Tab-separated table of C-alpha atoms in Angstrom:
chain	number	residue	atom	x	y	z
A	1	MET	CA	118.273	19.711	182.802
A	2	SER	CA	114.791	19.334	182.545
A	3	ASP	CA	112.980	17.794	179.737
A	4	VAL	CA	111.126	19.265	177.108
A	5	CYS	CA	108.262	18.035	175.984
A	6	ILE	CA	105.372	17.666	173.697
A	7	VAL	CA	101.429	18.599	175.289
A	8	GLY	CA	99.482	18.660	171.729
A	9	ILE	CA	99.484	17.665	168.574
A	10	GLY	CA	97.454	18.204	165.353
A	11	ILE	CA	97.320	17.541	161.467
A	12	HIS	CA	95.641	18.454	158.700
A	13	PRO	CA	95.531	15.786	156.479
A	14	PHE	CA	98.062	14.860	154.026
A	15	GLY	CA	97.299	14.487	149.854
A	16	ARG	CA	95.224	17.418	148.179
A	17	THR	CA	93.122	19.520	149.274
A	18	ASP	CA	91.505	21.919	146.800
A	19	GLY	CA	90.633	25.129	147.376
A	20	LEU	CA	92.638	25.583	150.803
A	21	SER	CA	95.992	26.909	150.886
A	22	GLY	CA	98.859	25.281	152.639
A	23	LEU	CA	98.854	27.847	155.192
A	24	GLU	CA	94.736	27.828	155.842
A	25	GLN	CA	95.940	23.594	156.449
A	26	GLY	CA	98.623	25.023	158.725
A	27	VAL	CA	96.338	27.116	160.689
A	28	PHE	CA	94.377	24.367	161.001
A	29	ALA	CA	96.587	21.867	162.533
A	30	VAL	CA	97.913	24.220	165.146
A	31	ARG	CA	93.846	24.913	166.197
A	32	GLN	CA	94.051	21.376	166.361
A	33	ALA	CA	96.930	21.171	168.744
A	34	LEU	CA	95.754	23.693	170.757
A	35	GLY	CA	92.670	22.128	171.332
A	36	ASP	CA	94.819	19.201	172.149
A	37	ALA	CA	96.631	20.885	174.349
A	38	GLY	CA	93.795	22.427	175.788
A	39	ILE	CA	94.808	26.342	175.875
A	40	ASP	CA	94.039	29.207	173.844
A	41	TRP	CA	96.318	30.589	171.173
A	42	PRO	CA	97.933	33.609	173.539
A	43	ALA	CA	99.235	31.240	175.781
A	44	ILE	CA	101.718	30.445	172.739
A	45	GLN	CA	104.895	32.411	173.782
A	46	PHE	CA	106.558	31.373	170.676
A	47	ALA	CA	106.666	29.947	167.079
A	48	TYR	CA	109.078	28.150	164.612
A	49	GLY	CA	107.414	27.387	161.298
A	50	GLY	CA	108.943	25.693	158.075
A	51	SER	CA	107.186	25.632	154.773
A	52	ASP	CA	109.140	25.419	151.437
A	53	ALA	CA	107.276	26.899	148.673
A	54	ALA	CA	103.715	27.682	150.402
A	55	GLY	CA	104.357	31.217	151.751
A	56	ASN	CA	106.108	32.539	154.936
A	57	PRO	CA	104.577	30.698	157.843
A	58	ASP	CA	104.804	34.106	159.971
A	59	THR	CA	101.776	35.131	158.771
A	60	MET	CA	99.464	32.949	160.057
A	61	VAL	CA	99.523	35.465	162.976
A	62	ASP	CA	96.798	37.138	160.643
A	63	ARG	CA	94.565	34.088	161.368
A	64	LEU	CA	95.537	32.969	164.844
A	65	GLY	CA	95.442	36.064	166.425
A	66	LEU	CA	97.661	39.443	166.235
A	67	THR	CA	99.432	38.750	170.124
A	68	GLY	CA	103.095	40.058	168.973
A	69	ILE	CA	104.776	36.891	169.803
A	70	GLN	CA	108.033	35.545	168.218
A	71	PHE	CA	107.609	33.504	165.314
A	72	ILE	CA	110.871	32.434	163.500
A	73	ASN	CA	110.537	31.118	159.373
A	74	VAL	CA	112.726	27.930	159.005
A	75	ARG	CA	113.461	26.959	155.055
A	76	ASN	CA	115.855	23.920	156.184
A	77	GLY	CA	114.273	21.880	152.966
A	78	CYS	CA	113.344	17.860	154.403
A	79	ALA	CA	114.973	18.734	157.347
A	80	ALA	CA	112.594	21.952	158.224
A	81	GLY	CA	110.580	20.567	161.142
A	82	GLY	CA	113.154	19.127	162.751
A	83	SER	CA	115.079	22.113	162.546
A	84	SER	CA	111.944	23.902	163.939
A	85	LEU	CA	111.344	21.152	166.716
A	86	ALA	CA	115.688	21.560	167.838
A	87	SER	CA	115.366	24.942	168.016
A	88	ALA	CA	111.880	25.391	169.893
A	89	SER	CA	113.120	22.671	172.190
A	90	MET	CA	116.344	25.262	173.061
A	91	ALA	CA	114.104	27.835	173.451
A	92	ILE	CA	112.361	26.421	176.036
A	93	GLN	CA	116.247	24.872	178.014
A	94	SER	CA	117.203	28.469	177.389
A	95	GLY	CA	114.483	29.437	180.592
A	96	GLN	CA	113.249	32.249	178.030
A	97	PHE	CA	109.674	30.466	177.565
A	98	ASP	CA	107.903	27.436	178.752
A	99	LEU	CA	105.281	26.713	175.520
A	100	GLY	CA	105.733	27.279	171.994
A	101	LEU	CA	104.697	25.693	168.935
A	102	ALA	CA	106.280	24.095	166.147
A	103	VAL	CA	104.357	24.031	162.593
A	104	GLY	CA	105.056	23.045	159.074
A	105	PHE	CA	102.769	23.276	155.977
A	106	ASP	CA	103.000	23.036	152.216
A	107	LYS	CA	101.126	22.660	149.464
A	108	HIS	CA	103.833	21.782	146.132
A	109	PRO	CA	102.592	21.771	142.305
A	110	ARG	CA	101.878	18.517	140.741
A	111	GLY	CA	104.773	16.047	139.807
A	112	ALA	CA	108.214	15.987	140.843
A	113	PHE	CA	109.754	18.601	142.703
A	114	ASN	CA	111.373	21.202	139.829
A	115	ALA	CA	114.351	22.175	141.544
A	116	LEU	CA	116.662	25.257	139.596
A	117	PRO	CA	120.571	24.558	139.660
A	118	SER	CA	120.684	28.051	140.919
A	119	GLU	CA	119.644	27.163	144.034
A	120	TYR	CA	121.640	24.591	144.860
A	121	ASN	CA	125.326	26.775	143.444
A	122	LEU	CA	125.300	24.810	140.457
A	123	PRO	CA	126.314	25.731	136.794
A	124	ASP	CA	123.179	26.101	134.479
A	125	TRP	CA	124.146	23.313	132.401
A	126	TYR	CA	123.363	20.310	135.124
A	127	GLY	CA	119.876	21.250	134.954
A	128	GLU	CA	120.312	21.884	130.738
A	129	ALA	CA	121.483	18.878	130.288
A	130	GLY	CA	118.937	17.215	132.704
A	131	TYR	CA	120.614	16.291	135.495
A	132	MET	CA	118.376	18.274	138.154
A	133	ILE	CA	116.392	15.583	138.409
A	134	THR	CA	115.963	13.865	142.790
A	135	THR	CA	114.526	10.562	141.814
A	136	GLN	CA	118.363	10.082	139.502
A	137	PHE	CA	120.214	10.226	142.567
A	138	PHE	CA	117.925	8.302	144.623
A	139	ALA	CA	117.614	5.767	142.273
A	140	ALA	CA	121.488	5.698	141.544
A	141	LYS	CA	122.079	5.635	145.535
A	142	ILE	CA	119.961	2.391	145.852
A	143	THR	CA	121.490	0.510	143.223
A	144	ARG	CA	124.735	1.004	143.956
A	145	TYR	CA	123.702	0.079	147.214
A	146	MET	CA	122.074	-2.954	145.938
A	147	HIS	CA	125.509	-3.882	144.472
A	148	GLU	CA	127.386	-3.859	147.161
A	149	HIS	CA	125.144	-5.096	150.067
A	150	GLY	CA	122.950	-7.757	148.030
A	151	ILE	CA	119.450	-6.773	148.620
A	152	SER	CA	116.480	-7.480	145.894
A	153	GLN	CA	113.882	-5.162	144.156
A	154	THR	CA	111.536	-6.887	146.052
A	155	THR	CA	112.845	-5.821	149.043
A	156	LEU	CA	112.033	-2.408	147.886
A	157	GLY	CA	108.600	-3.809	146.942
A	158	ARG	CA	107.877	-4.920	150.301
A	159	VAL	CA	108.700	-1.869	151.790
A	160	ALA	CA	105.910	-0.342	149.460
A	161	GLU	CA	103.527	-2.701	150.392
A	162	LYS	CA	104.307	-2.551	153.917
A	163	ALA	CA	103.876	1.829	153.290
A	164	PHE	CA	100.572	1.513	152.104
A	165	ARG	CA	99.029	-1.254	153.980
A	166	ASN	CA	99.818	1.066	157.197
A	167	GLY	CA	98.837	4.136	155.709
A	168	SER	CA	95.481	2.392	154.778
A	169	GLN	CA	94.906	2.716	158.631
A	170	ALA	CA	95.906	6.601	159.321
A	171	PRO	CA	93.486	9.224	158.605
A	172	HIS	CA	96.113	11.869	157.670
A	173	ALA	CA	97.536	9.816	155.283
A	174	TRP	CA	97.525	10.014	151.600
A	175	ARG	CA	97.012	6.616	150.214
A	176	ARG	CA	94.024	4.509	151.954
A	177	GLU	CA	94.414	1.755	149.038
A	178	PRO	CA	96.372	-1.685	149.979
A	179	VAL	CA	98.609	-1.846	147.144
A	180	ASP	CA	99.738	-5.831	146.361
A	181	LEU	CA	103.948	-7.031	146.450
A	182	GLN	CA	103.141	-8.067	142.351
A	183	THR	CA	101.349	-5.141	141.713
A	184	ILE	CA	104.292	-2.610	142.732
A	185	LEU	CA	106.816	-4.832	141.376
A	186	ASP	CA	104.595	-4.817	137.662
A	187	ALA	CA	104.160	-1.547	138.079
A	188	PRO	CA	105.919	0.813	135.488
A	189	LEU	CA	109.904	1.702	136.294
A	190	VAL	CA	110.038	5.730	136.743
A	191	SER	CA	113.828	5.509	137.997
A	192	ASP	CA	115.561	1.916	137.686
A	193	PRO	CA	115.424	-0.213	139.801
A	194	TYR	CA	112.178	2.329	141.747
A	195	THR	CA	108.620	1.333	140.117
A	196	LYS	CA	105.715	4.205	140.497
A	197	PHE	CA	104.875	2.678	143.547
A	198	MET	CA	108.152	2.948	145.083
A	199	PHE	CA	108.555	6.652	145.184
A	200	CYS	CA	106.449	9.305	147.766
A	201	SER	CA	104.729	12.326	145.454
A	202	PRO	CA	104.286	15.990	146.284
A	203	ALA	CA	102.235	16.395	148.547
A	204	GLU	CA	99.920	19.301	150.481
A	205	GLY	CA	99.458	18.630	154.364
A	206	GLY	CA	100.472	20.930	157.635
A	207	VAL	CA	101.637	19.623	161.232
A	208	ALA	CA	101.987	21.800	164.512
A	209	LEU	CA	103.200	20.606	167.936
A	210	ILE	CA	102.596	22.104	171.105
A	211	LEU	CA	106.086	22.156	173.626
A	212	ALA	CA	106.409	22.977	176.701
A	213	SER	CA	108.788	22.913	179.757
A	214	GLU	CA	108.430	19.899	182.012
A	215	LYS	CA	106.516	22.024	184.712
A	216	LYS	CA	104.186	23.628	182.123
A	217	ALA	CA	103.241	20.206	181.020
A	218	ARG	CA	102.431	18.920	184.217
A	219	GLU	CA	100.463	22.227	184.795
A	220	LEU	CA	98.702	21.390	181.673
A	221	GLY	CA	97.942	17.880	183.132
A	222	LYS	CA	99.290	16.095	179.925
A	223	PRO	CA	100.571	12.652	179.066
A	224	LEU	CA	104.273	13.361	179.695
A	225	ILE	CA	105.615	13.025	176.387
A	226	ARG	CA	109.623	13.852	176.514
A	227	LEU	CA	111.532	15.374	173.687
A	228	LYS	CA	114.757	13.212	175.184
A	229	ALA	CA	116.949	14.128	171.462
A	230	ALA	CA	116.488	16.764	168.497
A	231	ALA	CA	119.590	16.856	166.302
A	232	MET	CA	119.944	18.539	162.870
A	233	ARG	CA	123.236	17.993	161.278
A	234	THR	CA	124.929	18.586	158.057
A	235	ARG	CA	126.960	16.197	155.818
A	236	PRO	CA	130.905	15.244	156.283
A	237	PRO	CA	133.404	14.814	153.462
A	238	GLY	CA	132.770	11.882	151.507
A	239	SER	CA	129.341	11.568	151.414
A	240	PHE	CA	126.857	11.113	148.312
A	241	GLU	CA	123.901	13.559	147.395
A	242	VAL	CA	121.404	14.675	145.836
A	243	PHE	CA	122.514	17.060	142.930
A	244	ALA	CA	126.266	15.817	143.155
A	245	PRO	CA	127.954	16.228	139.305
A	246	SER	CA	130.310	13.897	141.090
A	247	ILE	CA	131.174	12.428	144.157
A	248	ASP	CA	134.490	11.805	145.856
A	249	VAL	CA	136.699	8.490	145.059
A	250	GLU	CA	136.761	8.133	149.236
A	251	ARG	CA	133.781	7.534	150.817
A	252	GLY	CA	132.147	8.383	154.009
A	253	GLY	CA	129.317	8.561	156.049
A	254	SER	CA	126.273	10.880	155.538
A	255	ALA	CA	124.325	13.181	157.655
A	256	THR	CA	122.289	11.038	158.952
A	257	ASN	CA	125.350	9.260	160.349
A	258	ILE	CA	126.019	12.306	162.177
A	259	ALA	CA	122.665	13.378	163.233
A	260	SER	CA	121.563	9.942	164.278
A	261	ALA	CA	124.594	9.282	166.531
A	262	ASP	CA	124.013	12.826	168.412
A	263	ALA	CA	120.177	12.068	168.779
A	264	PHE	CA	121.382	8.300	170.351
A	265	ARG	CA	124.406	10.506	172.986
A	266	LEU	CA	121.629	13.520	173.711
A	267	ALA	CA	119.346	10.513	174.519
A	268	GLY	CA	121.330	8.273	176.802
A	269	ILE	CA	119.917	5.251	174.817
A	270	GLY	CA	120.751	3.085	171.503
A	271	PRO	CA	119.146	2.026	168.730
A	272	GLU	CA	118.340	-1.546	170.789
A	273	ASP	CA	116.312	0.736	173.019
A	274	ILE	CA	113.448	2.290	170.338
A	275	ALA	CA	110.289	0.660	170.008
A	276	VAL	CA	108.949	2.696	166.710
A	277	ALA	CA	110.691	4.744	164.560
A	278	GLN	CA	109.714	6.970	161.349
A	279	LEU	CA	112.517	6.735	158.999
A	280	GLN	CA	112.753	9.299	156.011
A	281	ASP	CA	111.147	7.164	153.134
A	282	THR	CA	110.515	9.348	149.909
A	283	GLU	CA	111.665	5.997	147.869
A	284	ALA	CA	111.310	2.715	148.818
A	285	GLY	CA	115.158	2.053	148.899
A	286	ALA	CA	115.043	5.338	151.467
A	287	GLU	CA	114.004	3.107	154.322
A	288	ILE	CA	116.024	0.477	153.608
A	289	MET	CA	119.280	2.470	153.256
A	290	HIS	CA	118.137	4.506	156.558
A	291	LEU	CA	117.826	1.671	158.863
A	292	ALA	CA	121.286	1.162	158.588
A	293	GLU	CA	122.041	4.755	158.651
A	294	ASN	CA	120.497	4.897	161.876
A	295	GLY	CA	122.395	2.219	163.369
A	296	PHE	CA	119.093	-0.028	163.492
A	297	CYS	CA	120.844	-2.876	161.647
A	298	ARG	CA	123.929	-3.267	159.346
A	299	ASP	CA	124.372	-2.970	155.766
A	300	GLY	CA	122.658	-6.081	154.175
A	301	GLU	CA	120.760	-7.223	156.631
A	302	GLN	CA	117.743	-5.244	155.532
A	303	GLU	CA	116.749	-8.184	153.279
A	304	ALA	CA	116.112	-10.653	155.696
A	305	TRP	CA	114.284	-7.945	157.551
A	306	LEU	CA	111.775	-7.224	155.613
A	307	ALA	CA	111.370	-11.024	154.428
A	308	GLU	CA	110.484	-11.925	158.369
A	309	GLY	CA	108.362	-8.714	158.555
A	310	ARG	CA	110.531	-7.293	161.367
A	311	THR	CA	109.678	-3.406	160.870
A	312	GLU	CA	105.743	-4.155	160.464
A	313	ILE	CA	103.482	-3.042	163.195
A	314	GLY	CA	103.470	-6.124	164.793
A	315	GLY	CA	107.678	-6.611	164.330
A	316	ALA	CA	110.570	-5.989	166.332
A	317	LEU	CA	110.761	-2.921	165.244
A	318	PRO	CA	107.970	-0.877	163.733
A	319	VAL	CA	108.813	1.233	161.134
A	320	ASN	CA	106.817	4.105	159.506
A	321	THR	CA	103.970	2.861	160.941
A	322	ASP	CA	101.401	6.096	159.124
A	323	GLY	CA	102.633	4.770	155.761
A	324	GLY	CA	105.093	7.200	155.570
A	325	CYS	CA	106.202	9.297	152.798
A	326	LEU	CA	105.277	6.665	150.480
A	327	ALA	CA	101.441	6.895	152.051
A	328	CYS	CA	101.401	10.286	152.822
A	329	GLY	CA	103.124	12.068	150.101
A	330	GLU	CA	105.440	14.808	151.156
A	331	PRO	CA	104.860	18.395	151.953
A	332	ILE	CA	108.514	19.355	152.722
A	333	GLY	CA	107.985	21.757	155.067
A	334	ALA	CA	105.213	19.471	157.255
A	335	SER	CA	107.108	16.367	156.485
A	336	GLY	CA	109.303	16.002	159.590
A	337	LEU	CA	106.412	16.674	162.046
A	338	ARG	CA	104.316	14.281	160.234
A	339	GLN	CA	106.928	11.805	161.976
A	340	VAL	CA	106.597	13.347	165.071
A	341	TYR	CA	103.093	14.068	165.069
A	342	GLU	CA	102.831	9.685	164.534
A	343	ASN	CA	105.240	8.870	167.318
A	344	VAL	CA	103.245	10.876	169.585
A	345	VAL	CA	99.680	8.841	168.628
A	346	GLN	CA	101.633	5.836	169.220
A	347	LEU	CA	103.249	6.431	172.490
A	348	ARG	CA	100.165	7.760	173.969
A	349	GLY	CA	98.505	4.436	172.443
A	350	ASP	CA	95.972	6.321	170.085
A	351	GLY	CA	97.015	4.328	166.978
A	352	ALA	CA	93.751	2.584	166.619
A	353	GLY	CA	94.491	-0.048	163.905
A	354	ARG	CA	97.917	0.800	163.286
A	355	GLN	CA	98.821	0.839	167.029
A	356	VAL	CA	102.350	-0.817	167.642
A	357	PRO	CA	101.426	-3.388	170.647
A	358	GLY	CA	103.408	-3.705	173.810
A	359	ASP	CA	102.766	-0.366	175.048
A	360	PRO	CA	106.082	2.017	173.519
A	361	LYS	CA	107.811	4.269	175.451
A	362	THR	CA	110.741	5.501	173.178
A	363	ALA	CA	110.458	6.952	169.570
A	364	TYR	CA	112.238	7.861	166.519
A	365	SER	CA	112.065	9.790	163.862
A	366	HIS	CA	114.820	10.671	160.717
A	367	VAL	CA	114.143	12.783	157.911
A	368	TYR	CA	117.070	13.453	155.126
A	369	GLY	CA	117.073	15.857	153.048
A	370	ALA	CA	119.065	18.067	150.160
A	371	PRO	CA	121.598	18.873	149.959
A	372	GLY	CA	122.876	16.563	152.912
A	373	VAL	CA	121.485	17.647	155.896
A	374	SER	CA	119.533	15.182	158.250
A	375	ALA	CA	117.277	16.074	161.755
A	376	VAL	CA	116.426	13.299	163.814
A	377	THR	CA	114.135	13.097	167.335
A	378	ILE	CA	113.313	10.865	170.357
A	379	LEU	CA	110.523	11.332	172.555
A	380	GLU	CA	109.868	8.979	175.531
A	381	ARG	CA	107.244	8.201	177.945
B	1	MET	CA	129.517	22.309	117.416
B	2	ARG	CA	130.211	24.020	120.461
B	3	ALA	CA	129.992	22.830	124.138
B	4	ILE	CA	127.025	22.792	126.246
B	5	ALA	CA	128.780	25.498	128.845
B	6	GLU	CA	132.998	26.889	128.785
B	7	GLY	CA	135.134	25.151	130.947
B	8	LEU	CA	134.413	21.623	130.780
B	9	PHE	CA	136.203	19.696	128.171
B	10	THR	CA	139.940	20.447	127.237
B	11	ASP	CA	140.800	21.582	123.875
B	12	GLU	CA	142.689	18.300	122.833
B	13	THR	CA	141.308	15.518	120.890
B	14	PRO	CA	139.162	13.578	122.004
B	15	PRO	CA	138.693	16.166	124.552
B	16	ARG	CA	138.984	15.079	128.723
B	17	LEU	CA	136.470	16.399	130.675
B	18	ILE	CA	138.108	19.353	133.366
B	19	GLY	CA	138.020	18.481	137.125
B	20	GLY	CA	139.161	20.765	139.997
B	21	ARG	CA	142.438	19.979	142.066
B	22	ASN	CA	141.941	21.551	145.715
B	23	ARG	CA	145.336	23.314	145.998
B	24	GLU	CA	145.704	22.493	150.095
B	25	THR	CA	143.857	19.250	149.913
B	26	GLY	CA	144.586	17.377	146.902
B	27	ARG	CA	140.733	16.437	146.693
B	28	ILE	CA	139.521	16.307	142.390
B	29	VAL	CA	135.638	17.323	141.909
B	30	PHE	CA	133.867	17.775	138.756
B	31	PRO	CA	133.200	20.022	137.096
B	32	CYS	CA	136.200	22.796	137.907
B	33	PRO	CA	134.704	25.161	140.954
B	34	GLU	CA	135.118	29.286	140.434
B	35	GLY	CA	137.533	30.900	142.495
B	36	ALA	CA	140.870	30.120	144.086
B	37	ASP	CA	140.667	27.238	145.687
B	38	PHE	CA	140.816	24.868	143.412
B	39	GLU	CA	142.925	24.240	140.095
B	40	PRO	CA	141.800	22.923	137.055
B	41	HIS	CA	143.241	19.040	136.329
B	42	PRO	CA	141.899	17.307	133.622
B	43	LEU	CA	140.572	13.530	134.452
B	44	ARG	CA	141.610	10.596	132.410
B	45	ARG	CA	138.952	9.916	130.004
B	46	GLU	CA	138.654	6.077	130.968
B	47	GLY	CA	136.832	4.812	134.306
B	48	THR	CA	133.891	2.172	135.639
B	49	LEU	CA	130.584	2.401	136.235
B	50	TRP	CA	130.080	2.952	139.487
B	51	SER	CA	125.913	3.550	139.549
B	52	TYR	CA	123.009	4.300	137.132
B	53	THR	CA	119.650	4.922	136.610
B	54	VAL	CA	117.485	5.706	134.008
B	55	GLN	CA	115.203	8.716	133.253
B	56	ARG	CA	112.014	7.417	132.158
B	57	TYR	CA	110.412	10.563	131.904
B	58	ARG	CA	111.341	13.791	130.728
B	59	PRO	CA	112.545	16.515	133.425
B	60	LYS	CA	110.739	19.529	133.350
B	61	SER	CA	111.776	22.701	131.139
B	62	PRO	CA	113.108	24.803	131.851
B	63	PRO	CA	115.854	24.157	133.256
B	64	TYR	CA	115.892	20.939	130.790
B	65	ALA	CA	116.807	22.114	127.508
B	66	GLY	CA	116.792	18.175	125.911
B	67	PRO	CA	114.349	17.453	122.472
B	68	GLU	CA	110.744	17.802	123.015
B	69	ALA	CA	110.383	14.169	121.989
B	70	PHE	CA	111.699	12.194	125.088
B	71	ALA	CA	113.463	8.754	124.923
B	72	PRO	CA	114.620	6.983	128.045
B	73	TRP	CA	117.847	8.126	128.440
B	74	ALA	CA	120.686	6.268	131.453
B	75	VAL	CA	122.362	8.111	133.558
B	76	ALA	CA	125.381	7.138	135.585
B	77	TYR	CA	128.553	7.932	138.151
B	78	VAL	CA	131.964	6.843	136.602
B	79	GLU	CA	134.979	5.940	138.464
B	80	LEU	CA	137.847	7.637	137.036
B	81	ALA	CA	140.366	5.753	139.442
B	82	GLY	CA	142.043	8.036	142.005
B	83	GLU	CA	140.791	10.947	140.777
B	84	THR	CA	136.328	11.089	141.150
B	85	ILE	CA	133.168	9.797	140.509
B	86	VAL	CA	132.183	11.698	137.787
B	87	GLU	CA	127.822	11.915	136.937
B	88	ALA	CA	127.200	11.669	133.563
B	89	ARG	CA	124.999	10.246	130.809
B	90	LEU	CA	125.536	6.530	129.110
B	91	THR	CA	125.422	6.603	125.391
B	92	ASN	CA	125.950	3.380	122.850
B	93	VAL	CA	124.810	0.238	125.313
B	94	ALA	CA	121.457	-1.363	125.874
B	95	LEU	CA	119.783	-0.097	129.036
B	96	ASP	CA	119.242	-3.461	129.793
B	97	GLU	CA	122.863	-3.856	129.358
B	98	ILE	CA	124.212	-2.167	131.860
B	99	ARG	CA	126.459	-3.366	134.422
B	100	ILE	CA	128.482	-2.082	137.425
B	101	GLY	CA	131.974	-2.618	136.831
B	102	MET	CA	131.617	-2.495	132.924
B	103	PRO	CA	134.502	-0.350	131.364
B	104	LEU	CA	133.478	2.805	129.905
B	105	GLU	CA	135.214	5.927	127.843
B	106	LEU	CA	134.344	9.587	128.101
B	107	THR	CA	132.334	10.965	124.696
B	108	GLN	CA	130.611	13.349	123.424
B	109	ILE	CA	126.360	13.206	122.581
B	110	VAL	CA	123.886	16.604	121.191
B	111	LEU	CA	121.995	17.561	123.753
B	112	ASP	CA	118.827	18.275	121.170
B	113	PRO	CA	120.019	17.370	117.589
B	114	GLU	CA	117.023	20.215	116.838
B	115	ALA	CA	117.878	22.857	118.518
B	116	ALA	CA	118.567	26.292	116.798
B	117	GLU	CA	122.213	25.938	118.244
B	118	PRO	CA	123.001	22.193	118.949
B	119	VAL	CA	125.418	22.069	122.172
B	120	LEU	CA	127.594	18.840	123.052
B	121	THR	CA	127.705	17.464	126.407
B	122	HIS	CA	129.352	14.836	128.115
B	123	ALA	CA	128.740	11.754	128.033
B	124	PHE	CA	130.120	7.812	128.622
B	125	GLN	CA	130.304	4.739	126.924
B	126	PRO	CA	131.263	1.295	126.675
B	127	THR	CA	135.647	1.150	126.051
B	128	GLY	CA	136.025	0.941	122.060
B	129	GLY	CA	132.768	2.874	121.318
B	130	ALA	CA	129.526	1.442	119.633
B	131	ALA	CA	129.378	-2.082	118.730
């Protein structure tokens, strides 16, 4: 089967853009991606679009042109981008289409996400009693992990410090100022053991990726960035998820474990073959746990990894080279596609101050979302 | 005083939480789901602390129905041996004295004492009650 290639990328800077709707940020990203691919909108045959809180993506045809294309909206929480990519990839592999779009955008109100129990099949009392808080889950999950595997709060701080340092070199990042480790550790706690610098914030932004069959990509004369795997998976028994009034005594794996293993199987390579990785880091500990859940290290090894700088831009496995969610914030519909955007930048060698040295040939992206969904992509040049 | 919802506590003194036991697999969850797959299963009152965090900002209302005035509280996952790991507030323990593995027992707390109709919700405290 021939590969699906990414031939155009576009991004509207993440953060806060007053006066510009989420959809308009998506349109901005699409136009940039079309320009990058060297094509016009009428050439696009199909689209998948994700937005959690900023309206129906298909309505953007009003701005881009009423060409009558197939445009399917995707709503899969934090995995929306990965789901769009997986679907777009299948659409091209099926032979039905050879040029399409995956787009995501969002615009969330300030402050923590405000989820309602009924949206998650939970009783009203769960929200009334104050449990409908994503940060509680993330904090409780890392507290247990730190206890079992000897991870220190300093290591969590190092993840955030790296994120802001990398973000300072990424034009699309929201937080562009480095923050030193001590400031991160001394900041007010939000949910123990996380201080305010260790959580990302809901944000705004848009990302667009144009995908093509290998034949079409060659016609366009673009460097062949191949989408070797795009896997979206849901949770196995015994996982520990957001908004869980109870969890099983018999502990199991995670959606990430499954998506990761499937992606490596599809790509025919292993974790040791990856040159750069973007791992969901909605909070500092997520990057720590996801290093292990995606198979890059064993539980507990992260303490040494971070101390030795192995996940820095110049390290053995650079992780979240644009500062990840911690520096970019999280517009849910766009966040997963941002990771893939960043990976294409890295594989093209266009990362400037954040470029991974050594001419990287493989790049990995991973998202995790409520309640137990995960999407992984692997790119190769 | 009434409970925050029907079907969470048994009528005993002291009450137990009512979980659900899957009729086919025996898997126990909390709360007891609606439908025919699960039967009510009163949970043991004593457990150990599996993990926790401290909620340090007031959750948004709705859905939160606690008092306007906010003081940080602890949220724990409490392992009830052989049954399930249940999410619950912690009470009667200093925030800096919470430890994974500490023995806990079920109690009830008033969600908002100032409410027109205050309600009881589940919480755990160190075994033996308040120091």
